[in-house]
Coordinates of C-alpha atoms in Angstrom, one line a residue:
X1 CA -15.5 36.6 -2.8
X2 CA -12.9 35.8 -0.1
X3 CA -9.8 33.9 -1.0
X4 CA -10.9 31.3 1.7
X5 CA -14.4 30.8 0.3
X6 CA -15.1 27.0 0.2
X7 CA -12.4 26.0 2.7
X8 CA -14.9 24.3 5.0
X9 CA -16.4 22.2 2.2
X10 CA -13.0 21.2 0.9
X11 CA -11.9 20.2 4.3
X12 CA -15.0 18.0 4.6
X13 CA -14.2 16.5 1.2
X14 CA -10.6 15.7 2.3
X15 CA -11.9 14.1 5.5
X16 CA -14.3 11.9 3.6
X17 CA -11.7 10.8 1.1
X18 CA -9.1 10.0 3.8
X19 CA -11.6 8.5 6.3
X20 CA -9.6 5.3 6.3
X21 CA -6.0 6.3 5.7
X22 CA -5.9 9.4 8.0
X23 CA -7.2 7.7 11.2
X24 CA -4.9 4.7 10.5
X25 CA -1.6 6.6 10.5
X26 CA -2.7 8.7 13.4
X27 CA -3.7 5.7 15.6
X28 CA -0.7 3.6 14.7
X29 CA 1.8 6.4 15.4
X30 CA 0.0 7.3 18.7
X31 CA 0.0 3.7 20.0
X32 CA 3.6 2.8 19.4
X33 CA 5.2 5.1 22.0
X34 CA 2.8 3.7 24.6
X35 CA 4.0 0.2 23.8
X36 CA 7.6 1.4 24.2
X37 CA 6.9 2.7 27.6
X38 CA 5.1 -0.5 28.7
X39 CA 8.1 -2.6 27.5
X40 CA 10.6 -0.5 29.4
X41 CA 8.6 -0.8 32.6
X42 CA 8.6 -4.5 32.2
X43 CA 12.1 -5.0 31.0
X44 CA 14.0 -2.6 33.3
X45 CA 12.2 -2.7 36.7
X46 CA 15.2 -1.3 38.6
X47 CA 17.0 2.0 38.3
X48 CA 20.3 0.2 37.9
X49 CA 19.1 -1.7 34.9
X50 CA 17.8 1.5 33.3
X51 CA 21.0 3.3 34.0
X52 CA 23.1 0.5 32.4
X53 CA 20.8 0.5 29.3
X54 CA 20.9 4.3 29.0
X55 CA 24.7 4.4 29.3
X56 CA 25.1 1.7 26.7
X57 CA 22.8 3.5 24.3
X58 CA 24.5 6.8 24.8
X59 CA 27.9 5.3 24.1
X60 CA 26.9 4.0 20.7
X61 CA 26.9 6.6 18.0
X62 CA 24.9 4.5 15.6
X63 CA 21.9 4.2 18.0
X64 CA 22.1 7.9 18.8
X65 CA 22.2 8.8 15.1
X66 CA 19.2 6.6 14.4
X67 CA 17.0 7.4 17.5
X68 CA 18.4 10.7 18.9
X69 CA 20.0 11.5 22.2
X70 CA 18.9 10.1 25.6
X71 CA 18.7 12.7 28.3
X72 CA 18.1 10.6 31.4
X73 CA 17.7 7.2 32.9
X74 CA 14.0 7.2 33.7
X75 CA 11.5 5.2 31.7
X76 CA 10.1 8.4 30.3
X77 CA 13.5 9.5 29.0
X78 CA 14.2 6.0 27.5
X79 CA 10.7 6.0 25.8
X80 CA 11.3 9.5 24.4
X81 CA 14.5 8.4 22.8
X82 CA 13.1 5.1 21.5
X83 CA 10.3 7.0 19.8
X84 CA 12.8 9.4 18.1
X85 CA 12.6 7.7 14.7
X86 CA 8.8 8.0 14.8
X87 CA 9.2 11.7 14.3
X88 CA 10.5 11.0 10.8
X89 CA 7.4 8.9 10.0
X90 CA 5.1 11.7 11.4
X91 CA 6.9 14.2 9.2
X92 CA 6.7 12.0 6.1
X93 CA 3.0 11.3 6.6
X94 CA 2.1 15.0 7.1
X95 CA 4.2 16.0 4.1
X96 CA 2.6 13.5 1.7
X97 CA -0.9 14.2 3.0
X98 CA -0.7 17.9 2.1
X99 CA 0.9 17.2 -1.3
X100 CA -1.8 14.6 -2.0
X101 CA -4.6 17.1 -1.5
X102 CA -2.9 20.0 -3.2
X103 CA -0.5 19.3 -6.1
X104 CA -2.0 15.8 -6.8
X105 CA -5.5 17.3 -7.1
X106 CA -4.2 20.0 -9.3
X107 CA -2.3 17.7 -11.6
X108 CA -5.3 15.4 -12.0
X109 CA -7.5 18.4 -13.0
X110 CA -9.9 18.1 -10.1
X111 CA -8.7 21.4 -8.7
X112 CA -9.5 23.3 -11.9
X113 CA -12.9 21.6 -12.0
X114 CA -13.7 22.7 -8.4
X115 CA -12.3 26.2 -9.1
X116 CA -15.0 26.7 -11.7
X117 CA -17.4 27.1 -8.9
X118 CA -17.4 29.4 -5.9
X119 CA -14.0 28.6 -4.5
X120 CA -11.3 31.0 -3.2
X121 CA -7.8 30.8 -4.4
X122 CA -6.4 29.9 -1.0
X123 CA -9.1 27.5 -0.1
X124 CA -7.4 24.3 -1.4
X125 CA -4.1 24.9 0.4
X126 CA -5.8 26.1 3.6
X127 CA -8.1 23.1 3.7
X128 CA -5.2 20.6 3.2
X129 CA -3.2 22.3 5.9
X130 CA -6.0 22.6 8.4
X131 CA -6.9 18.9 8.1
X132 CA -3.3 17.8 8.4
X133 CA -2.7 20.1 11.3
X134 CA -5.8 18.7 13.1
X135 CA -4.5 15.2 12.5
X136 CA -1.1 16.1 13.9
X137 CA -2.6 17.7 17.0
X138 CA -4.9 14.7 17.5
X139 CA -1.9 12.5 17.2
X140 CA -0.1 14.5 19.8
X141 CA -3.0 14.4 22.2
X142 CA -3.5 10.6 21.8
X143 CA 0.2 10.0 22.2
X144 CA 0.3 12.0 25.4
X145 CA -2.8 10.4 26.8
X146 CA -1.4 6.9 26.0
X147 CA 2.0 7.6 27.7
X148 CA 0.3 9.1 30.7
X149 CA -1.9 6.0 31.0
X150 CA 1.2 3.9 31.5
X151 CA 2.1 5.8 34.6
X152 CA 4.6 8.3 33.1
X153 CA 4.4 11.9 34.3
X154 CA 1.7 13.9 32.6
X155 CA 4.0 16.9 31.9
X156 CA 6.6 14.8 30.1
X157 CA 3.9 12.9 28.2
X158 CA 2.3 16.1 26.9
X159 CA 5.7 17.5 26.1
X160 CA 6.5 14.5 23.9
X161 CA 3.1 14.6 22.3
X162 CA 3.5 18.3 21.6
X163 CA 6.9 17.7 20.0
X164 CA 5.6 15.0 17.7
X165 CA 2.6 17.1 16.7
X166 CA 4.6 20.2 15.9
X167 CA 7.1 18.2 13.9
X168 CA 4.2 17.1 11.7
X169 CA 3.0 20.7 11.4
X170 CA 6.3 21.9 10.2
X171 CA 6.6 19.3 7.4
X172 CA 2.9 19.7 6.5
X173 CA 3.6 23.4 5.8
X174 CA 6.7 22.4 3.9
X175 CA 4.5 20.1 1.8
X176 CA 2.3 23.1 1.1
X177 CA 5.2 25.1 -0.1
X178 CA 6.7 22.2 -2.2
X179 CA 3.3 21.9 -3.9
X180 CA 3.7 25.4 -5.3
X181 CA 7.2 24.9 -6.7
X182 CA 6.7 22.2 -9.3
X183 CA 3.9 21.3 -11.7
X184 CA 4.1 17.6 -10.8
X185 CA 3.3 15.7 -7.7
X186 CA 6.4 13.6 -8.1
X187 CA 8.5 16.8 -8.1
X188 CA 6.8 18.1 -5.0
X189 CA 7.4 14.8 -3.2
X190 CA 11.0 14.8 -4.3
X191 CA 11.6 18.3 -2.9
X192 CA 9.8 17.5 0.4
X193 CA 11.6 14.2 0.9
X194 CA 14.9 15.7 0.0
X195 CA 14.4 18.4 2.7
X196 CA 13.3 15.7 5.2
X197 CA 16.4 13.6 4.4
X198 CA 18.7 16.6 4.8
X199 CA 17.0 17.4 8.2
X200 CA 17.5 13.8 9.3
X201 CA 21.2 13.9 8.3
X202 CA 21.7 17.3 10.0
X203 CA 20.1 15.9 13.2
X204 CA 22.3 12.8 13.1
X205 CA 25.5 14.9 12.7
X206 CA 24.5 17.1 15.6
X207 CA 23.5 14.3 17.9
X208 CA 26.7 12.4 17.4
X209 CA 29.1 15.4 17.5
X210 CA 30.6 17.0 20.6
X211 CA 28.7 20.1 19.9
X212 CA 25.0 19.7 19.0
X213 CA 24.4 23.0 17.2
X214 CA 23.6 21.3 13.8
X215 CA 20.6 19.5 15.5
X216 CA 19.2 22.9 16.4
X217 CA 19.1 23.7 12.7
X218 CA 17.1 20.6 11.9
X219 CA 13.2 20.5 12.4
X220 CA 13.7 16.9 13.4
X221 CA 16.1 18.0 16.2
X222 CA 13.7 20.3 18.0
X223 CA 11.2 17.8 19.5
X224 CA 13.9 15.8 21.4
X225 CA 15.3 19.1 22.8
X226 CA 12.1 19.8 24.6
X227 CA 13.5 17.1 26.9
X228 CA 10.3 15.3 27.9
X229 CA 10.5 13.8 31.4
X230 CA 13.9 15.5 32.1
X231 CA 13.2 19.1 32.9
X232 CA 10.9 20.1 30.0
X233 CA 12.0 23.2 28.0
X234 CA 8.6 24.8 27.1
X235 CA 10.2 27.5 25.0
X236 CA 11.5 25.0 22.3
X237 CA 8.1 24.5 20.7
X238 CA 8.2 28.1 19.6
X239 CA 10.9 27.0 17.0
X240 CA 8.6 24.8 14.9
X241 CA 5.7 27.3 15.2
X242 CA 7.9 30.1 13.8
X243 CA 9.3 27.9 11.1
X244 CA 5.8 26.9 10.0
X245 CA 4.7 30.5 10.0
X246 CA 7.6 31.4 7.7
X247 CA 7.0 28.6 5.3
X248 CA 3.3 29.5 5.1
X249 CA 4.2 33.2 4.6
X250 CA 6.1 32.1 1.4
X251 CA 3.7 29.4 0.2
X252 CA 0.5 31.6 0.2
X253 CA 1.9 34.5 -2.0
X254 CA 3.4 32.0 -4.4
X255 CA 0.1 30.1 -4.8
X256 CA -1.5 33.4 -6.0
X257 CA 1.2 34.5 -8.4
X258 CA 1.6 31.2 -10.3
X259 CA -0.8 29.8 -12.9
X260 CA -3.1 27.0 -12.0
X261 CA -1.5 23.7 -13.0
X262 CA 2.0 25.3 -13.2
X263 CA 4.8 25.6 -10.7
X264 CA 7.3 28.3 -9.8
X265 CA 10.2 26.2 -11.1
X266 CA 10.1 25.7 -14.9
X267 CA 9.7 22.1 -16.1
X268 CA 12.6 20.4 -17.6
X269 CA 11.9 19.7 -21.3
X270 CA 12.5 16.1 -22.4
X271 CA 14.0 14.9 -25.7
X272 CA 12.1 15.5 -28.9
X273 CA 11.8 11.8 -29.6
X274 CA 11.4 8.9 -27.3
X275 CA 14.2 6.4 -26.8
X276 CA 14.0 2.7 -27.4
X277 CA 13.4 2.2 -23.7
X278 CA 9.9 3.6 -24.1
X279 CA 8.9 1.3 -26.9
X280 CA 6.6 -0.8 -24.8
X281 CA 4.7 -0.9 -21.6
X282 CA 7.5 -2.4 -19.6
X283 CA 9.8 0.5 -20.7
X284 CA 7.2 3.0 -19.6
X285 CA 6.7 1.3 -16.3
X286 CA 10.5 1.3 -15.7
X287 CA 10.5 5.0 -16.4
X288 CA 7.8 5.6 -13.9
X289 CA 9.2 3.3 -11.1
X290 CA 13.0 3.8 -11.5
X291 CA 13.2 6.9 -9.3
X292 CA 11.3 5.3 -6.4
X293 CA 13.5 2.2 -6.5
X294 CA 16.7 4.3 -6.5
X295 CA 15.7 6.5 -3.6
X296 CA 14.3 3.7 -1.6
X297 CA 17.5 1.7 -2.1
X298 CA 19.7 4.6 -1.1
X299 CA 17.6 5.3 2.0
X300 CA 17.5 1.7 3.2
X301 CA 21.2 1.3 2.4
X302 CA 22.0 4.1 4.7
X303 CA 19.6 2.7 7.3
X304 CA 21.3 -0.7 7.0
X305 CA 24.7 0.9 7.6
X306 CA 23.4 2.5 10.8
X307 CA 21.6 -0.6 12.1
X308 CA 24.6 -2.9 11.5
X309 CA 26.9 -0.5 13.3
X310 CA 24.5 -0.4 16.3
X311 CA 24.0 -4.2 16.6
X312 CA 27.0 -5.2 18.7
X313 CA 26.4 -2.4 21.2
X314 CA 22.7 -3.2 21.4
X315 CA 23.6 -6.7 22.4
X316 CA 25.9 -5.6 25.1
X317 CA 23.5 -3.0 26.5
X318 CA 21.0 -5.6 27.7
X319 CA 23.3 -8.3 29.0
X320 CA 22.4 -9.5 32.4
X321 CA 18.7 -8.9 32.0
X322 CA 17.1 -12.4 31.5
X323 CA 13.6 -11.0 31.0
X324 CA 14.8 -8.7 28.2
X325 CA 16.8 -11.5 26.6
X326 CA 13.7 -13.7 26.5
X327 CA 11.6 -10.9 24.9
X328 CA 14.3 -10.0 22.4
X329 CA 14.8 -13.6 21.4
X330 CA 11.0 -13.9 20.9
X331 CA 10.9 -10.8 18.7
X332 CA 14.1 -11.4 16.8
X333 CA 14.2 -15.2 16.9
X334 CA 18.0 -15.5 17.4
X335 CA 20.1 -17.1 20.0
X336 CA 22.4 -14.1 20.6
X337 CA 21.1 -10.6 21.6
X338 CA 22.9 -9.0 18.6
X339 CA 21.2 -11.5 16.3
X340 CA 17.9 -10.8 18.0
X341 CA 18.3 -7.1 17.5
X342 CA 19.2 -7.6 13.8
X343 CA 16.4 -10.0 13.3
X344 CA 13.9 -7.5 14.7
X345 CA 15.2 -4.6 12.7
X346 CA 15.3 -6.5 9.5
X347 CA 11.7 -7.6 10.1
X348 CA 10.8 -3.9 10.4
X349 CA 12.6 -3.3 7.1
X350 CA 10.5 -6.0 5.6
X351 CA 7.3 -4.2 6.7
X352 CA 8.7 -1.0 5.1
X353 CA 9.6 -2.9 1.9
X354 CA 6.0 -4.1 1.8
X355 CA 5.0 -0.4 1.8
X356 CA 7.1 0.0 -1.3
X357 CA 5.3 -2.9 -2.9
X358 CA 1.9 -1.5 -2.1
X359 CA 3.0 1.9 -3.4
X360 CA 4.3 0.4 -6.7
X361 CA 1.1 -1.6 -7.1
X362 CA -1.1 1.4 -6.5
X363 CA 0.7 3.3 -9.2
X364 CA -1.7 1.6 -11.6
X365 CA -4.6 3.2 -9.8
X366 CA -2.9 6.6 -10.1
X367 CA -2.3 6.1 -13.8
X368 CA -5.9 5.2 -14.4
X369 CA -7.3 8.0 -12.3
X370 CA -5.1 10.5 -14.2
X371 CA -6.3 9.3 -17.5
X372 CA -2.9 7.9 -18.6
X373 CA -4.0 4.3 -18.8
X374 CA -6.6 4.7 -21.5
X375 CA -4.3 6.0 -24.2
X376 CA -1.9 3.1 -23.6
X377 CA -4.7 0.5 -23.7
X378 CA -6.1 2.2 -26.8
X379 CA -3.0 0.9 -28.6
X380 CA -2.2 -2.7 -29.2
X381 CA -1.2 -3.1 -25.6
X382 CA -3.1 -5.9 -23.9
X383 CA -4.6 -5.2 -20.5
X384 CA -2.7 -8.1 -18.9
X385 CA 0.6 -6.7 -20.3
X386 CA 0.0 -3.3 -19.0
X387 CA -0.9 -4.5 -15.5
X388 CA 2.0 -7.0 -15.4
X389 CA 4.4 -4.2 -16.3
X390 CA 3.6 -2.5 -13.0
X391 CA 3.2 -5.7 -11.0
X392 CA 6.8 -6.7 -11.9
X393 CA 8.1 -3.6 -10.1
X394 CA 5.8 -4.2 -7.2
X395 CA 7.6 -7.6 -6.8
X396 CA 11.1 -6.7 -7.8
X397 CA 11.2 -3.5 -5.8
X398 CA 11.1 -5.2 -2.3
X399 CA 13.8 -7.7 -3.5
X400 CA 16.1 -4.8 -4.4
X401 CA 15.4 -2.8 -1.3
X402 CA 15.8 -5.7 1.2
X403 CA 18.9 -7.0 -0.6
X404 CA 20.5 -3.5 -0.2
X405 CA 19.5 -3.4 3.4
X406 CA 20.8 -6.8 4.2
X407 CA 24.2 -6.1 2.4
X408 CA 24.6 -2.8 4.2
X409 CA 23.7 -4.3 7.6
X410 CA 26.0 -7.2 7.1
X411 CA 28.9 -5.0 6.0
X412 CA 28.9 -2.7 9.0
X413 CA 28.1 -5.5 11.5
X414 CA 30.7 -7.7 10.0
X415 CA 33.3 -4.9 10.3
X416 CA 32.3 -4.4 14.0
X417 CA 32.8 -8.1 14.8
X418 CA 35.7 -8.5 12.3
X419 CA 34.0 -11.2 10.4
X420 CA 32.6 -9.7 7.1
X421 CA 32.8 -13.0 5.1
X422 CA 30.4 -14.7 7.5
X423 CA 28.0 -11.8 8.4
X424 CA 27.5 -10.4 4.9
X425 CA 25.7 -13.5 3.5
X426 CA 23.8 -14.1 6.8
X427 CA 22.3 -10.6 6.8
X428 CA 21.6 -10.8 3.1
X429 CA 19.7 -14.0 3.6
X430 CA 17.8 -12.6 6.6
X431 CA 16.8 -9.5 4.6
X432 CA 15.6 -11.5 1.6
X433 CA 13.7 -13.9 3.8
X434 CA 11.2 -11.0 4.4
X435 CA 10.5 -10.7 0.6
X436 CA 7.7 -13.3 0.3
X437 CA 5.7 -11.6 3.2
X438 CA 6.1 -8.2 1.5
X439 CA 4.9 -9.8 -1.8
X440 CA 1.7 -10.9 0.0
X441 CA 0.8 -7.3 0.8
X442 CA 1.6 -6.2 -2.7
X443 CA -0.6 -9.0 -4.0
X444 CA -3.4 -7.8 -1.8
X445 CA -3.0 -4.3 -3.4
X446 CA -3.1 -5.8 -6.9
X447 CA -6.3 -7.8 -6.0
X448 CA -8.0 -4.7 -4.6
X449 CA -7.1 -2.6 -7.6
X450 CA -8.4 -5.2 -10.1
X451 CA -11.5 -6.0 -8.1
X452 CA -12.5 -2.7 -6.3
X453 CA -10.1 0.0 -7.4
X454 CA -11.8 2.7 -5.2
X455 CA -10.9 0.6 -2.2
X456 CA -7.3 -0.2 -3.3
X457 CA -6.0 2.1 -0.5
X458 CA -7.3 -0.4 2.0
X459 CA -4.0 -2.3 1.4
X460 CA -2.4 0.4 3.6
X461 CA -4.8 -0.6 6.3
X462 CA -3.6 -4.2 6.0
X463 CA 0.0 -3.1 6.4
X464 CA -1.0 -1.1 9.5
X465 CA -2.5 -4.2 11.0
X466 CA 0.7 -6.1 10.3
X467 CA 2.7 -3.4 12.0
X468 CA 0.5 -3.4 15.1
X469 CA 0.6 -7.2 15.3
X470 CA 4.3 -7.3 15.0
X471 CA 4.9 -4.5 17.5
X472 CA 2.2 -5.4 20.1
X473 CA 1.9 -9.1 19.7
X474 CA 4.9 -10.2 21.8
X475 CA 4.4 -7.5 24.4
X476 CA 0.7 -8.2 24.9
X477 CA 1.0 -12.0 24.4
X478 CA -1.8 -12.1 21.9
X479 CA -3.2 -15.4 20.8
X480 CA -1.2 -17.2 18.1
X481 CA -4.2 -17.3 15.7
X482 CA -4.3 -13.5 15.8
X483 CA -0.5 -13.2 15.1
X484 CA -0.8 -15.7 12.3
X485 CA -3.0 -13.2 10.4
X486 CA 0.2 -11.3 9.5
X487 CA 2.3 -12.9 6.8
X488 CA 5.4 -11.7 8.6
X489 CA 4.6 -14.1 11.5
X490 CA 5.4 -17.0 9.1
X491 CA 8.8 -15.6 7.9
X492 CA 11.5 -18.0 9.0
X493 CA 14.2 -16.7 11.4
X494 CA 17.2 -17.2 9.2
X495 CA 19.6 -15.9 11.9
X496 CA 18.7 -18.8 14.2
X497 CA 20.6 -21.1 11.9
X498 CA 18.0 -23.8 11.4
X499 CA 15.0 -22.9 9.3
X500 CA 12.7 -24.2 6.6
X501 CA 12.2 -22.8 3.1
X502 CA 8.6 -24.1 3.1
X503 CA 7.0 -21.0 4.5
X504 CA 8.8 -18.9 1.9
X505 CA 7.3 -21.0 -0.9
X506 CA 3.9 -20.9 0.6
X507 CA 3.9 -17.1 1.0
X508 CA 5.2 -16.6 -2.5
X509 CA 2.5 -18.8 -3.9
X510 CA -0.1 -16.9 -2.0
X511 CA 1.2 -13.6 -3.3
X512 CA 1.1 -14.9 -6.9
X513 CA -2.4 -16.2 -6.4
X514 CA -3.6 -12.8 -5.2
X515 CA -1.9 -11.0 -8.1
X516 CA -3.4 -13.5 -10.6
X517 CA -6.9 -13.0 -9.1
X518 CA -6.4 -9.2 -9.4
X519 CA -5.3 -9.6 -13.0
X520 CA -8.4 -11.7 -13.8
X521 CA -10.7 -9.1 -12.2
X522 CA -9.0 -6.2 -14.0
X523 CA -9.5 -7.8 -17.4
X524 CA -13.3 -8.0 -16.7
X525 CA -14.0 -4.5 -15.5
X526 CA -14.3 -1.1 -17.1
X527 CA -11.3 1.3 -17.5
X528 CA -11.7 3.8 -16.0
X529 CA -14.3 2.8 -13.4
X530 CA -17.3 5.0 -13.6

């Protein structure tokens, strides 16, 4: 029997299981660069305006650190730089997809069950990599086609799409290697995300330094250095291809030498007796969620520091362009351009925090699928108590993350304008104003889990719709009733100075009603669902 026997069948199984989630992240990430290009065509119709914007962007180290370098003054060059942070999201999506279909399957026992049939030892890893590679390549093709459809040169469009696709390929292969190193999915995710964070930090250092050699060491720094639309370097894509081949050359031999269910790195033994913190379901939930809250807070704190430092320059870079001022004011809802920029970026942070709320709420589904919920519920723990122990962190997590983001943003922006006492509470309030909308999406996840657990992942689709409405709504001038479908449309613009607390109460009440409905449905269904 070949080591690849059964790969085709496993790939079909992966496609069936991810028939909703996989197309969503591919389509969302493919559409966004096209919207950036369309916006730049409308907002900077003259070469002089584009040159002024590019110069202002290049002078600000915070913007360069976040998005990457800008290599020219054309709409294509500006679009390529604006889409620089999307590479991080592509890398993260690819990394988590491979880990989900390798280490998670093994940890849940499904890999061992399938291995009892006619299945080669390399089939599981190969199927996960092939499906993710295909998704990345499709993303690259759709991105290139979308950019070319806006009028941008085809060569530059396909260069940008190729860079995005190969970035995903590198981190998909990294996910395959990380899945071999630890015996838990959480450990594999931790290794992969740590490498992704280090790559982002290395790219930031290189892009903001006088010599950019550190960026050449980062997988996130290769795609921008293809230089789409500015004299494409077609030899640069060889770097991610070689890196992927090297990672795969390590992952495959390791997958054969280790035991099924084990990892290369030995597990760390815990204490012989449990502490008081694990005496009840809330203590157990805290143990399960604390790592995520910590790392999300650290990541968003660093992001807030960068965003706040870039705000003043972002305001100056678009001065004198009335059309851009009007669009930015509509997106950010603030009188000044800097406030508009901060309002828009904190709104995006709110969408990301909603992602944390969904992830925390769906941890209940993961615990149930892994068989961990039944032993807990077999004790004196009531169903409502167990569910609420996780829902609490789905609600508290976004508060913590957005508070940290607002404080970090207010600190650096306050320092740049020399008014920290004023800006710190303003940015904290603007960040926390996103919380009720994030709660609504967490409430939807709880409702789906309690009612139709197999469809709980649809909550990610709802988040994707909110992202699309937020990013495309103002540019395409969609009807207001369509924009109102997103809870983030109803978030008050705190930075405008005059706002009402009524929408916040309404969104919070809706979120609690959704969570209560999910709790009621959970109490009435079987655990686990058969």
